[in-house]
Short mmCIF file of C-alpha atoms and ligand atoms in Angstrom, two decimals:
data_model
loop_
_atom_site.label_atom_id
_atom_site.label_comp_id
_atom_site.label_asym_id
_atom_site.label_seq_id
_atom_site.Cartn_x
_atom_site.Cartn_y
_atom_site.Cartn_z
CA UNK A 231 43.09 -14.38 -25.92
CA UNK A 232 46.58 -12.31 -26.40
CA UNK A 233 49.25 -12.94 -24.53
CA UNK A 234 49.61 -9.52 -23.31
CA UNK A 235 46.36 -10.35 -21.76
CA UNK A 236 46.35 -13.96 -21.11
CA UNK A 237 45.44 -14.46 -17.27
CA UNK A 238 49.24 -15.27 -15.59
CA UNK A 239 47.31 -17.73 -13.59
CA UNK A 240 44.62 -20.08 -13.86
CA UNK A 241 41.95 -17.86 -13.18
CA UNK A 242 39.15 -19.68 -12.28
CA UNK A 243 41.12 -21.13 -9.61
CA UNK A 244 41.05 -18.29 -7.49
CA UNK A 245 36.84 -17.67 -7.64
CA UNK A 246 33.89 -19.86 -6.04
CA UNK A 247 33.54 -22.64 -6.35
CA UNK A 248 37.05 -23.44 -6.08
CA UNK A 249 38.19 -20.79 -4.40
CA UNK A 250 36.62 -22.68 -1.31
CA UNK A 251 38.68 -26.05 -2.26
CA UNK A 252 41.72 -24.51 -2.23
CA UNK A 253 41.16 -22.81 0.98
CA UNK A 254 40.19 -26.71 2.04
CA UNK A 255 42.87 -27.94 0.16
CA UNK A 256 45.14 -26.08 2.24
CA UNK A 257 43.35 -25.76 5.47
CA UNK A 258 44.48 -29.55 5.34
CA UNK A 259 47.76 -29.55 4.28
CA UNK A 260 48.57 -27.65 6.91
CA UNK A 261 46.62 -29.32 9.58
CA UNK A 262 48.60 -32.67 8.82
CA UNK A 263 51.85 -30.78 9.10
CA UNK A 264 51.29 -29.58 12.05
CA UNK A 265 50.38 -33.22 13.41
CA UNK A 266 53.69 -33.86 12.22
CA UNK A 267 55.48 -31.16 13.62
CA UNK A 268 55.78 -28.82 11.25
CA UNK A 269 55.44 -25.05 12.01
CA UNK A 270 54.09 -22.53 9.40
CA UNK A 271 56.37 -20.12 7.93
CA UNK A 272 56.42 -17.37 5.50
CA UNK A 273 59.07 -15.87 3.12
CA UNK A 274 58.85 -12.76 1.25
CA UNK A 275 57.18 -12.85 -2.38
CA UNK A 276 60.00 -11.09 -4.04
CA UNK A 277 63.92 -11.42 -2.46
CA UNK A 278 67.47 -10.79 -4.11
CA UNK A 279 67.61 -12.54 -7.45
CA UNK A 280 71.21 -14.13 -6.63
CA UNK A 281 69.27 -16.01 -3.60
CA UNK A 282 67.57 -18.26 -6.72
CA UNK A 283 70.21 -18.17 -9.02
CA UNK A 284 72.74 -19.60 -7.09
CA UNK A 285 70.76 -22.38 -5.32
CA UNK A 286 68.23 -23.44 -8.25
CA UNK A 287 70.94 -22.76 -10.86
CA UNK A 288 72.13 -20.96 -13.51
CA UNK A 289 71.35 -24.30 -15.64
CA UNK A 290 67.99 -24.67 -15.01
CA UNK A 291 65.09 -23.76 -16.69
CA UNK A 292 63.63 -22.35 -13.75
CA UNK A 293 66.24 -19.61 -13.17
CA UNK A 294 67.75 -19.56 -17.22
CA UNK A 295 64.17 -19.18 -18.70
CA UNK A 296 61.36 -18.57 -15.79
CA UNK A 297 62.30 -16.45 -13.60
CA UNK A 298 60.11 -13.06 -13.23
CA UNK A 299 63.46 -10.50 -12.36
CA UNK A 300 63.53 -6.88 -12.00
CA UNK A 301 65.31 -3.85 -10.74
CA UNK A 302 63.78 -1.67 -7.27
CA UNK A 303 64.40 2.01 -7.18
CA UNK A 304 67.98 0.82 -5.36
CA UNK A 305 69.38 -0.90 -8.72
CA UNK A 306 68.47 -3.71 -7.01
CA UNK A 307 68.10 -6.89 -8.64
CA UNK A 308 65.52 -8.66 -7.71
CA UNK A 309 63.08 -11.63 -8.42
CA UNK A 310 59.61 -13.43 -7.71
CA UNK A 311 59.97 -16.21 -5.79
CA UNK A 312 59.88 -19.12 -8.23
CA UNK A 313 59.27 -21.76 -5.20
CA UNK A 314 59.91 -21.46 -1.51
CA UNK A 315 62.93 -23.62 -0.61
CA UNK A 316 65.93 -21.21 -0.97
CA UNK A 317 63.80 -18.61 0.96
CA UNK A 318 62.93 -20.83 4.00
CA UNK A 319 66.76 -22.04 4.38
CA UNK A 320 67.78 -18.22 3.89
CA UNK A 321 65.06 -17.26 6.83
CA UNK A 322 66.66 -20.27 8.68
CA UNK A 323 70.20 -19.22 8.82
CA UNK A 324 69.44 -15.57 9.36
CA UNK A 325 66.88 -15.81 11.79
CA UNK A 326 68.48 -18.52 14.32
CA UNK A 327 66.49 -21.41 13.30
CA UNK A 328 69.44 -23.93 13.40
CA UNK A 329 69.91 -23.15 17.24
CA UNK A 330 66.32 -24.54 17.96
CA UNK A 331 65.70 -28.38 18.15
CA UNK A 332 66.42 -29.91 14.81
CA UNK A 333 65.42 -30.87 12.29
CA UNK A 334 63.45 -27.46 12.10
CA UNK A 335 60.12 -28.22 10.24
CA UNK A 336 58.34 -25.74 8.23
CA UNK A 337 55.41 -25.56 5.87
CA UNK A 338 54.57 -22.71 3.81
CA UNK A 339 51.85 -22.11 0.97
CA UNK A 340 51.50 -19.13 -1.22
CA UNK A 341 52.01 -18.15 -4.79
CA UNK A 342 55.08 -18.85 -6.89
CA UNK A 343 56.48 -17.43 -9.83
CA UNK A 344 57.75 -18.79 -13.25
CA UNK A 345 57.66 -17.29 -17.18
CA UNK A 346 56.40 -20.42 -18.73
CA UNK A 347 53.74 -20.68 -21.81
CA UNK A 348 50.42 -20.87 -19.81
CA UNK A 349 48.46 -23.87 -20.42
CA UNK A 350 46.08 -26.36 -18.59
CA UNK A 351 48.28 -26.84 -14.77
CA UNK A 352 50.83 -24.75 -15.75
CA UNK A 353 50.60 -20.62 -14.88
CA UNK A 354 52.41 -17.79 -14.36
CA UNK A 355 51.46 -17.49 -10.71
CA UNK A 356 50.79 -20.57 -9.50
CA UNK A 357 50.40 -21.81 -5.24
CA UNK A 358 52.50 -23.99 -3.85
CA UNK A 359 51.82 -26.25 -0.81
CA UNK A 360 55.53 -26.63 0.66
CA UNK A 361 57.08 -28.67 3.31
CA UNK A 362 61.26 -28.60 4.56
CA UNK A 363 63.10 -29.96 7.30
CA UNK A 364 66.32 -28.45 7.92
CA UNK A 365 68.76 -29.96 10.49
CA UNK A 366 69.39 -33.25 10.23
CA UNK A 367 70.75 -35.99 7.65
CA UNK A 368 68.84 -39.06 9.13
CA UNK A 369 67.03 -40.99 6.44
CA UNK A 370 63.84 -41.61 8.68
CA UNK A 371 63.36 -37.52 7.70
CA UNK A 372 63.23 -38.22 4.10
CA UNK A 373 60.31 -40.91 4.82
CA UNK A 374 58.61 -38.43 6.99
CA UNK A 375 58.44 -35.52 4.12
CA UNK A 376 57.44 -38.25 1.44
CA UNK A 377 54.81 -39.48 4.42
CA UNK A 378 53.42 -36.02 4.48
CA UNK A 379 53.16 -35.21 1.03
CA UNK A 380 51.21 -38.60 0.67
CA UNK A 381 49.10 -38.91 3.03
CA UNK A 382 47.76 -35.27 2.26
CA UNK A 383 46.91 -36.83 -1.54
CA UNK A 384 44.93 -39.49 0.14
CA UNK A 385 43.28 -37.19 2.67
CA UNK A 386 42.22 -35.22 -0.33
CA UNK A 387 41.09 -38.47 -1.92
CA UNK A 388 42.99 -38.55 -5.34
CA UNK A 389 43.18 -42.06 -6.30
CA UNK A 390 46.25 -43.33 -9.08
CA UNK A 391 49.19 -40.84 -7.91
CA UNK A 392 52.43 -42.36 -8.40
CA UNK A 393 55.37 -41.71 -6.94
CA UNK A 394 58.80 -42.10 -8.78
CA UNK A 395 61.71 -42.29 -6.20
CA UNK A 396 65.50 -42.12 -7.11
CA UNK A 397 69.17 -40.85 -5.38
CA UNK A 398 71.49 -38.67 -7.06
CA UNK A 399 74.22 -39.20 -4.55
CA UNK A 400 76.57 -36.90 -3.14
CA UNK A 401 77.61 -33.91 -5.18
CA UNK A 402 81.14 -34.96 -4.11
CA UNK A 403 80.56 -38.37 -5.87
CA UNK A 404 79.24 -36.80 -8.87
CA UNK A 405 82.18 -35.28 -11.26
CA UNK A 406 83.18 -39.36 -12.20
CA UNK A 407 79.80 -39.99 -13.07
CA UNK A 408 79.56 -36.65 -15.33
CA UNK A 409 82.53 -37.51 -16.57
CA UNK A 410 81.08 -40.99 -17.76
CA UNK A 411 77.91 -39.13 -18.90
CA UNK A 412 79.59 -36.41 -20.95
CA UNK A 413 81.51 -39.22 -22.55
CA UNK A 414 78.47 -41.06 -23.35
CA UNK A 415 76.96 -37.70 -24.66
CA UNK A 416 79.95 -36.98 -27.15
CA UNK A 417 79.44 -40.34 -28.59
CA UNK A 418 76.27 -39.73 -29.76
CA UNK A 419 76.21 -36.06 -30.51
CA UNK A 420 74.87 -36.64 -33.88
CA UNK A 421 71.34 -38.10 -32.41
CA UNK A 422 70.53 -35.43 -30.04
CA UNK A 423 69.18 -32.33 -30.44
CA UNK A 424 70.84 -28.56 -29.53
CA UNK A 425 69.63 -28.42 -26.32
CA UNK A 426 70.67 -31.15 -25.11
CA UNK A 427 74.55 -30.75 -26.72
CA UNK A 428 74.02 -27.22 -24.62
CA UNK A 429 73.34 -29.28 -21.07
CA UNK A 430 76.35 -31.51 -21.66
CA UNK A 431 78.22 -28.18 -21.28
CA UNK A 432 75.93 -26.94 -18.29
CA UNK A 433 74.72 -29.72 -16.18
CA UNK A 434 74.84 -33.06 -18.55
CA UNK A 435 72.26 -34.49 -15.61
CA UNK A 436 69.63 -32.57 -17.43
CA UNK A 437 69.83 -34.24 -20.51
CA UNK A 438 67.60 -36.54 -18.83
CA UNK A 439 64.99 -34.18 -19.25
CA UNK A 440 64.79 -33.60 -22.94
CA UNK A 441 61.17 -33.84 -24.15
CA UNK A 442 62.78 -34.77 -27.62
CA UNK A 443 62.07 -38.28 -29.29
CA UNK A 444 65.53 -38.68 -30.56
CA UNK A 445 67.28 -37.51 -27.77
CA UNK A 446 65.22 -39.23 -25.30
CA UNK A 447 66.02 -42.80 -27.05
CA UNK A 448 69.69 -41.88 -26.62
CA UNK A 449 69.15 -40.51 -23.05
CA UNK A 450 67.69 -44.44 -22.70
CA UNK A 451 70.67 -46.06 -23.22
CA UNK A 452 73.03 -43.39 -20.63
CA UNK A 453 74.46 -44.44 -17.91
CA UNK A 454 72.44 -43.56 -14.43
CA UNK A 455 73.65 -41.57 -11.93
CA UNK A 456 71.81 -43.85 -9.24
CA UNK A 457 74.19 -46.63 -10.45
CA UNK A 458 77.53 -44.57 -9.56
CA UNK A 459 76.36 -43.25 -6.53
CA UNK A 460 79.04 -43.04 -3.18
CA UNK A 461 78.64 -45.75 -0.49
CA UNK A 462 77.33 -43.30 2.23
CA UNK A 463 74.41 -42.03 -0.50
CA UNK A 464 73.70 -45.60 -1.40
CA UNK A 465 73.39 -46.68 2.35
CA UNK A 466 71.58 -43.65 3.19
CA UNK A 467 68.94 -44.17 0.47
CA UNK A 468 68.64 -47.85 1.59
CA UNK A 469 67.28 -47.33 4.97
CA UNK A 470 64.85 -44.19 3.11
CA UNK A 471 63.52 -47.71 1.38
CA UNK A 472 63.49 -49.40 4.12
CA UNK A 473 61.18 -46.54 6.05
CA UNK A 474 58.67 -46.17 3.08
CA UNK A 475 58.22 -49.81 2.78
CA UNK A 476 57.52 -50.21 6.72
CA UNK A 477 54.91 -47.49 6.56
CA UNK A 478 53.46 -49.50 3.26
CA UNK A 479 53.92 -46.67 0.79
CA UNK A 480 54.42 -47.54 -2.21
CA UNK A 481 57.07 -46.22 -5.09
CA UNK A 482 58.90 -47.17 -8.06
CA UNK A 483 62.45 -46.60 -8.78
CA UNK A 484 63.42 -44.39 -11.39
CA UNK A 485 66.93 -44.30 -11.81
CA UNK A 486 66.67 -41.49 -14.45
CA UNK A 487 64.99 -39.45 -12.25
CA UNK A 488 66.87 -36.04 -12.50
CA UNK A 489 64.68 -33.05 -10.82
CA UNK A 490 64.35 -29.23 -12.16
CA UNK A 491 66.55 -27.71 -9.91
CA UNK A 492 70.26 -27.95 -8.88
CA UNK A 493 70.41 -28.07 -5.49
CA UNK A 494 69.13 -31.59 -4.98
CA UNK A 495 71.71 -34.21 -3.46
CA UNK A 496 71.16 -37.89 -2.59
CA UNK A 497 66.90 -38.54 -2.13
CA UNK A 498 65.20 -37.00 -5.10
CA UNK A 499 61.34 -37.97 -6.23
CA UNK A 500 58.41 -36.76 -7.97
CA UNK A 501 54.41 -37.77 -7.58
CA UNK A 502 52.16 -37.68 -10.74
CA UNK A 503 48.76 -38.06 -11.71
CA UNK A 504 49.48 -39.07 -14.92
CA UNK A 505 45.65 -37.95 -16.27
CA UNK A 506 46.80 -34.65 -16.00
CA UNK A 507 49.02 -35.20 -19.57
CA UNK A 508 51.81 -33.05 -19.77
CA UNK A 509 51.32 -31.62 -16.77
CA UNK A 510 51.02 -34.76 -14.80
CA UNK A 511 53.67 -33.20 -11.96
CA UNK A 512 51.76 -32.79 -8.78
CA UNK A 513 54.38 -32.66 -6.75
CA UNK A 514 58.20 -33.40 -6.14
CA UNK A 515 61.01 -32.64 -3.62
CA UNK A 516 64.51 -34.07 -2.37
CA UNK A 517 67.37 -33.36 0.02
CA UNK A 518 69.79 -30.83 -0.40
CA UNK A 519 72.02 -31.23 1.75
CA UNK A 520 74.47 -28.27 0.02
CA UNK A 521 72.06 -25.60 -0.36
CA UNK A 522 72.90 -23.91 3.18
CA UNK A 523 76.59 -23.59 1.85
CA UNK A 524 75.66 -21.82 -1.49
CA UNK A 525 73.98 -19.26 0.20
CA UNK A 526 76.90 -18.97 2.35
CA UNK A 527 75.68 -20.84 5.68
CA UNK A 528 77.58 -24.03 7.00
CA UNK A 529 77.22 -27.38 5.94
CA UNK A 530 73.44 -28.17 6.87
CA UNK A 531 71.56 -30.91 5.71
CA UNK A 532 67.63 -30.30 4.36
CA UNK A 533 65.07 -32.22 2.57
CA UNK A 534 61.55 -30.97 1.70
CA UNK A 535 59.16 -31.13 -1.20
CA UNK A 536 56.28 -28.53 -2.44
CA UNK A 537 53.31 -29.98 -4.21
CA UNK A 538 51.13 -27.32 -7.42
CA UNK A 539 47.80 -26.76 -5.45
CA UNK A 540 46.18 -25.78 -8.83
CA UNK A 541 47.64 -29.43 -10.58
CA UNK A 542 46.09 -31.12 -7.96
CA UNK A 543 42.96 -29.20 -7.88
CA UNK A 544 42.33 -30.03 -11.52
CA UNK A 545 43.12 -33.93 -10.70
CA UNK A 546 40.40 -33.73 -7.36
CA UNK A 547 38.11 -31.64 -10.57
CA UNK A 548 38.59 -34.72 -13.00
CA UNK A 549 37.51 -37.28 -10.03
CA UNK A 550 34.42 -35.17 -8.81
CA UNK A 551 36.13 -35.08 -5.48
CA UNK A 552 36.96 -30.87 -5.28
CA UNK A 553 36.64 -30.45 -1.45
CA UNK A 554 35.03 -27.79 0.55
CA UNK A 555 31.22 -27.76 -0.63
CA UNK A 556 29.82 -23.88 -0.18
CA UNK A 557 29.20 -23.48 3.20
CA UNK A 558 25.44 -24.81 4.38
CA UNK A 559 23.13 -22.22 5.46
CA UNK A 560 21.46 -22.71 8.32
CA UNK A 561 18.01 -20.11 7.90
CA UNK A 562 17.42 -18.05 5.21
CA UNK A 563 15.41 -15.35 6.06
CA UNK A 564 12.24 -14.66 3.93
CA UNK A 565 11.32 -11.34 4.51
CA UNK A 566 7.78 -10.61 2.24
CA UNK A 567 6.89 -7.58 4.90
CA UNK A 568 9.23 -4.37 3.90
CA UNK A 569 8.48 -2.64 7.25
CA UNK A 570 9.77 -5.72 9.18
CA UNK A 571 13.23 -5.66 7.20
CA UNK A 572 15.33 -3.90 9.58
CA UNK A 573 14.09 -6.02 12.26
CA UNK A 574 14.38 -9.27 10.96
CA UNK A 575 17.86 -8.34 9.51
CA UNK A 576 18.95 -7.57 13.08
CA UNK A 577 18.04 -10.97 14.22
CA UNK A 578 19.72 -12.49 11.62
CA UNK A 579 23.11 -10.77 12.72
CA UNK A 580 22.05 -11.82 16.19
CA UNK A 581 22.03 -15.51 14.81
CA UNK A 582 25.21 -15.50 12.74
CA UNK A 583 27.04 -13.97 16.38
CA UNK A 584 25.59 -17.43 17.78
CA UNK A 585 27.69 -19.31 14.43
CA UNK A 586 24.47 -20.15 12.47
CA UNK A 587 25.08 -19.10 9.04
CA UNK A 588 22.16 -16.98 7.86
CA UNK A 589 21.07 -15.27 4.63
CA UNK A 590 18.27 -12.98 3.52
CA UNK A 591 16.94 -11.46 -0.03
CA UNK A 592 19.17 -8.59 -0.96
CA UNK A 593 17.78 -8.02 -4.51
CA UNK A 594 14.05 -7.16 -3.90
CA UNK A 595 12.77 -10.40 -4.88
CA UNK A 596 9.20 -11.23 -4.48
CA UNK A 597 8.30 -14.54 -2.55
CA UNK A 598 8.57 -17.21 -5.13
CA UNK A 599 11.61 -15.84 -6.14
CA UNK A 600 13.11 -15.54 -2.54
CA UNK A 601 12.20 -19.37 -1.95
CA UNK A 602 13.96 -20.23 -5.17
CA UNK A 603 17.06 -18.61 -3.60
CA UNK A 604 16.67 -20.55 -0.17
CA UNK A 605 16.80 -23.98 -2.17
CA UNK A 606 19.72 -22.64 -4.05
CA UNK A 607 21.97 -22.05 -1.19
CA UNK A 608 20.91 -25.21 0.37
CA UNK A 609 19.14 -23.42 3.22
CA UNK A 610 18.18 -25.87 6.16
CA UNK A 611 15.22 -23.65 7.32
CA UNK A 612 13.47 -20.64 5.98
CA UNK A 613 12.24 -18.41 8.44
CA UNK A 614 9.17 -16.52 6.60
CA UNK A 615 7.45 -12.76 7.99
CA UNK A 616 5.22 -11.10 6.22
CA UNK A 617 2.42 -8.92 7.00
CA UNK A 618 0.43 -10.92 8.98
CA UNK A 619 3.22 -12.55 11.07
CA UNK A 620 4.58 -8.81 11.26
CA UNK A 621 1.39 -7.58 13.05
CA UNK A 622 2.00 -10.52 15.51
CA UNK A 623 5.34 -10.30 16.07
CA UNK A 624 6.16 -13.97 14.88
CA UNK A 625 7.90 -15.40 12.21
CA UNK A 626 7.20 -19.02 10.60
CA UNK A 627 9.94 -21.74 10.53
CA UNK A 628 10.18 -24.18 8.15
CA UNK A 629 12.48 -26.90 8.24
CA UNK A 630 13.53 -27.48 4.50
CA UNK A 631 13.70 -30.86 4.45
CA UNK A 632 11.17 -32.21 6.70
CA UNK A 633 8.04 -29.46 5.39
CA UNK A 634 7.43 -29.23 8.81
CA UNK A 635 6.36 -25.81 9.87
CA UNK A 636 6.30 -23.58 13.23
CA UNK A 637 5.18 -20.18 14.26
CA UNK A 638 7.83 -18.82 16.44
CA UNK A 639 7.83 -15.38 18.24
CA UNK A 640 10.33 -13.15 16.99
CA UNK A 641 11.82 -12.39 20.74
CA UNK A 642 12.67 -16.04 20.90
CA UNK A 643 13.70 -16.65 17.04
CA UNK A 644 17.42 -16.52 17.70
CA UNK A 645 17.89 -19.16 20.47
CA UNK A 646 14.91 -21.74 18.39
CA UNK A 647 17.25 -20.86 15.12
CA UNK A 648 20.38 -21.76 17.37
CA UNK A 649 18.50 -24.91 19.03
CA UNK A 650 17.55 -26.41 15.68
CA UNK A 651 20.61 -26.45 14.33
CA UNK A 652 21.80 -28.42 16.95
CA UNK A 653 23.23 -25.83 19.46
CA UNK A 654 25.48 -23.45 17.89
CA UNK A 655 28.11 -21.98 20.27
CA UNK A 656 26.60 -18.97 22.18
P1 HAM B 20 59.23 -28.13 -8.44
O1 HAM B 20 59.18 -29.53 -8.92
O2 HAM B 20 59.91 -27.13 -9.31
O3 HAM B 20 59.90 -28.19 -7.01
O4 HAM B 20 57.75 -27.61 -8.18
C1 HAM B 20 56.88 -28.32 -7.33
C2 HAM B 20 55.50 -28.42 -7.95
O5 HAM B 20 55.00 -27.11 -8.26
C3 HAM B 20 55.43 -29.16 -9.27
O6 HAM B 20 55.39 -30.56 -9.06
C4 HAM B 20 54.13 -28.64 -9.85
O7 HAM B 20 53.04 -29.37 -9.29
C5 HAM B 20 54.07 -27.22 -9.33
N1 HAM B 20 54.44 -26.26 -10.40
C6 HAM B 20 55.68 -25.93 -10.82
N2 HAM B 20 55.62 -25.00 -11.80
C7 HAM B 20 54.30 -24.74 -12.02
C8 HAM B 20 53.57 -23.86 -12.90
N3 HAM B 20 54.19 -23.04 -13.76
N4 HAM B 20 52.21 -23.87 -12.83
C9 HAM B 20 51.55 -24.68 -11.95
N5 HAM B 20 52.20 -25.52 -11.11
C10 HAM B 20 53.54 -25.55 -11.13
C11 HAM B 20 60.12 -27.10 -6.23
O8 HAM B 20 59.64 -26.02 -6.41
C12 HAM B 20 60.98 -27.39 -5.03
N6 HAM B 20 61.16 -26.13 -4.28
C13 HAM B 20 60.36 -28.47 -4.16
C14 HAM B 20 61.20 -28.74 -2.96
C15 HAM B 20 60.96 -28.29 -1.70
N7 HAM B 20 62.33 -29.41 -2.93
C16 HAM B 20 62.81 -29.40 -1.69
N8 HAM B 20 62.00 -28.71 -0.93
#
């Protein structure tokens, strides 16, 4: 397929039968935030293009490379949201969030924006499940977001994530440690490639990232940042330890952990399936606790993470475990007697007002063809009328599973239909 044409997300994604997993998918995320306290939240899709730039960072590939910009009618510059964070902590400080209880928890999900070369997991428009709490520095918070975002992979039954856990200390901490890292860097200039000579300039931290062999077996030998981190960062990330290994959930250090963004200080990680290849990122997050100050707020501390609902439908995919089965249907109605058609369809609106789920032909086809389409949708009971049962008033029921077959009259079909499936709500 061109590229002019190429789908900007992953298509199939987006129609049944997933379509009804990721409404699942979601359905749950949610749910378990809001056991934890969480209220939902919404940011625009598009917002001022500086909003991104200055918090994700000129540096990083998401706002140097990704990011979808344009200009409105005002000569305004302006940009897809690439993720949700800087939007939720600009809605917090302009909307009086950090006068309410704190920390202020929020969940969002919705589609996200980046320019990348579409592949398997990786899209133009992709959704994001996302999770912050604003207000408060405590490392017990940190546990809680990496709690959430774990529990809802387990929920969701994907077996073999891993998560990689690491601090980047205080940004205030961090110019002696660049310093060491740049130094490192110019010693081996000759063994890495451009891009990476182009991040010592930028944000050296990245080097970390390189996807180069060469460069990678240089990056090996660097120094870490989680080995120069401040005492307050170091203490801080102790106790998030200490909270993830009392709730039993387990992590492995990765002291070279550096995440896509700029904004991160102190707790940074990332969970992978690693199946998913080169797009094994299902998820990641951190604290940033200096974010509120580039957007010109006061000092406010924030951690969250946001997990790639279509990554992590493609894992759920690879384990046969893609939630949300189509929706059961509870009678589908077999009409073989045209005349009786309007009648029969009016009952079966009566019946889906009681909650049953009910379905009827609605291509002309002739019996065999209609009972064909009951097993399909998995109906639980066909209700049959034709001629004779017309004449009569009645309709046949026939439970699905059991062969077992009554004549009901039609006055009475609803409230047997409602009765049978064990008492729908009235
Ligand atoms: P991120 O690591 O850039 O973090 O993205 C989070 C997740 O979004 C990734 O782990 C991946 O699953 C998914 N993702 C990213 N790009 C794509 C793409 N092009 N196609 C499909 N999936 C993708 C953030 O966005 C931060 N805002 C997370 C955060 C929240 N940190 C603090 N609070």
């Amino acid at each position: 397929m061109s590229d002019a044409i190429q789908a900007p997300r992953g298509t199939l994604d987006w129609l049944p039968p997933r379509s009804g997993a990721r409404r699942a998918m979601i359905a749950a995320f949610g749910a378990r935030a809001e056991r934890a306290g969480f209220r939902e939240a919404q940011t625009p899709v598009f917002e001022e293009k500086g909003l991104f730039a200055r918090t994700a960072g000129e540096s990083s590939e998401v706002v140097g490379k990704e990011m979808y910009v344009f200009t409105d009618q005002g000569e305004r510059e302006l940009a897809l949201r690439p993720e949700f964070t800087a939007g939720i902590v600009r809605a917090y400080l302009e909307h009086g969030l950090s006068r309410e209880a704190q920390p202020v928890r929020l969940w969002s999900a919705g589609s996200c924006y980046r320019y990348a070369a579409v592949q398997r997991g990786r899209y133009r428009e992709f959704t994001q499940v996302n999770a912050e709490a604003i207000g408060s520095d405590d490392p017990a918070v940190d546990a809680e977001l990496i709690a959430l975002q774990v529990g809802w992979f387990r929920e969701l039954g994907l077996d073999g994530i891993e998560v990689r856990l690491n601090t980047i200390g205080d940004r205030a901490d961090r110019e002696p440690y660049l310093a060491l890292l740049r130094a490192y860097l110019d010693e081996h200039l000759g063994d890495v490639d451009g891009d990476v000579s182009r991040q010592r300039e930028l944000n050296p931290l990245r080097a970390f990232d390189t996807k180069d062999p060469a460069s990678q077996a240089v990056m090996a030998g660097a120094p870490v940042i989680a080995d120069h981190v401040g005492e307050a960062a170091a203490a801080h990330f102790a106790q998030v330890r200490a909270f993830l290994d009392a709730r039993g959930i387990p992590y492995v250090l990765d002291p070279t952990l550096v995440r896509g963004l700029d904004y991160y200080s102190r707790t940074t990680w990332e969970v992978s399936w690693p199946e998913l290849g080169a797009q094994s990122g299902i998820g990641g997050g951190g604290r940033y606790d200096g974010l509120a100050e580039l957007i010109g707020g006061p000092p406010t501390p924030g951690v969250g993470f946001a997990c790639g609902v279509e990554r992590v439908l493609l894992a759920l995919e690879a384990q046969e475990r893609l939630p949300g089965a189509p929706s059961a249907c509870d009678a589908f109605f077999m009409v073989l007697a045209a005349e009786a058609r309007p009648a029969l369809h009016a009952l079966m609106e009566q019946a889906r007002e009681r909650g049953l789920a009910c379905e009827a032909d609605l291509a002309g086809r002739a019996a065999k063809g209609q009972m064909k389409q009951a097993d399909r949708v998995g109906a639980a009971r066909t209700v049959v009328c034709g001629d004779d049962e017309w004449a009569r008033r009645v309709c046949l029921v026939r439970d699905m599973t059991s062969g077992e077959q009554v004549e009901v009259a039609l006055d009475d079909l609803v409230g047997h239909l409602a009765d049978a499936a064990g008492g729908a709500q009235a």
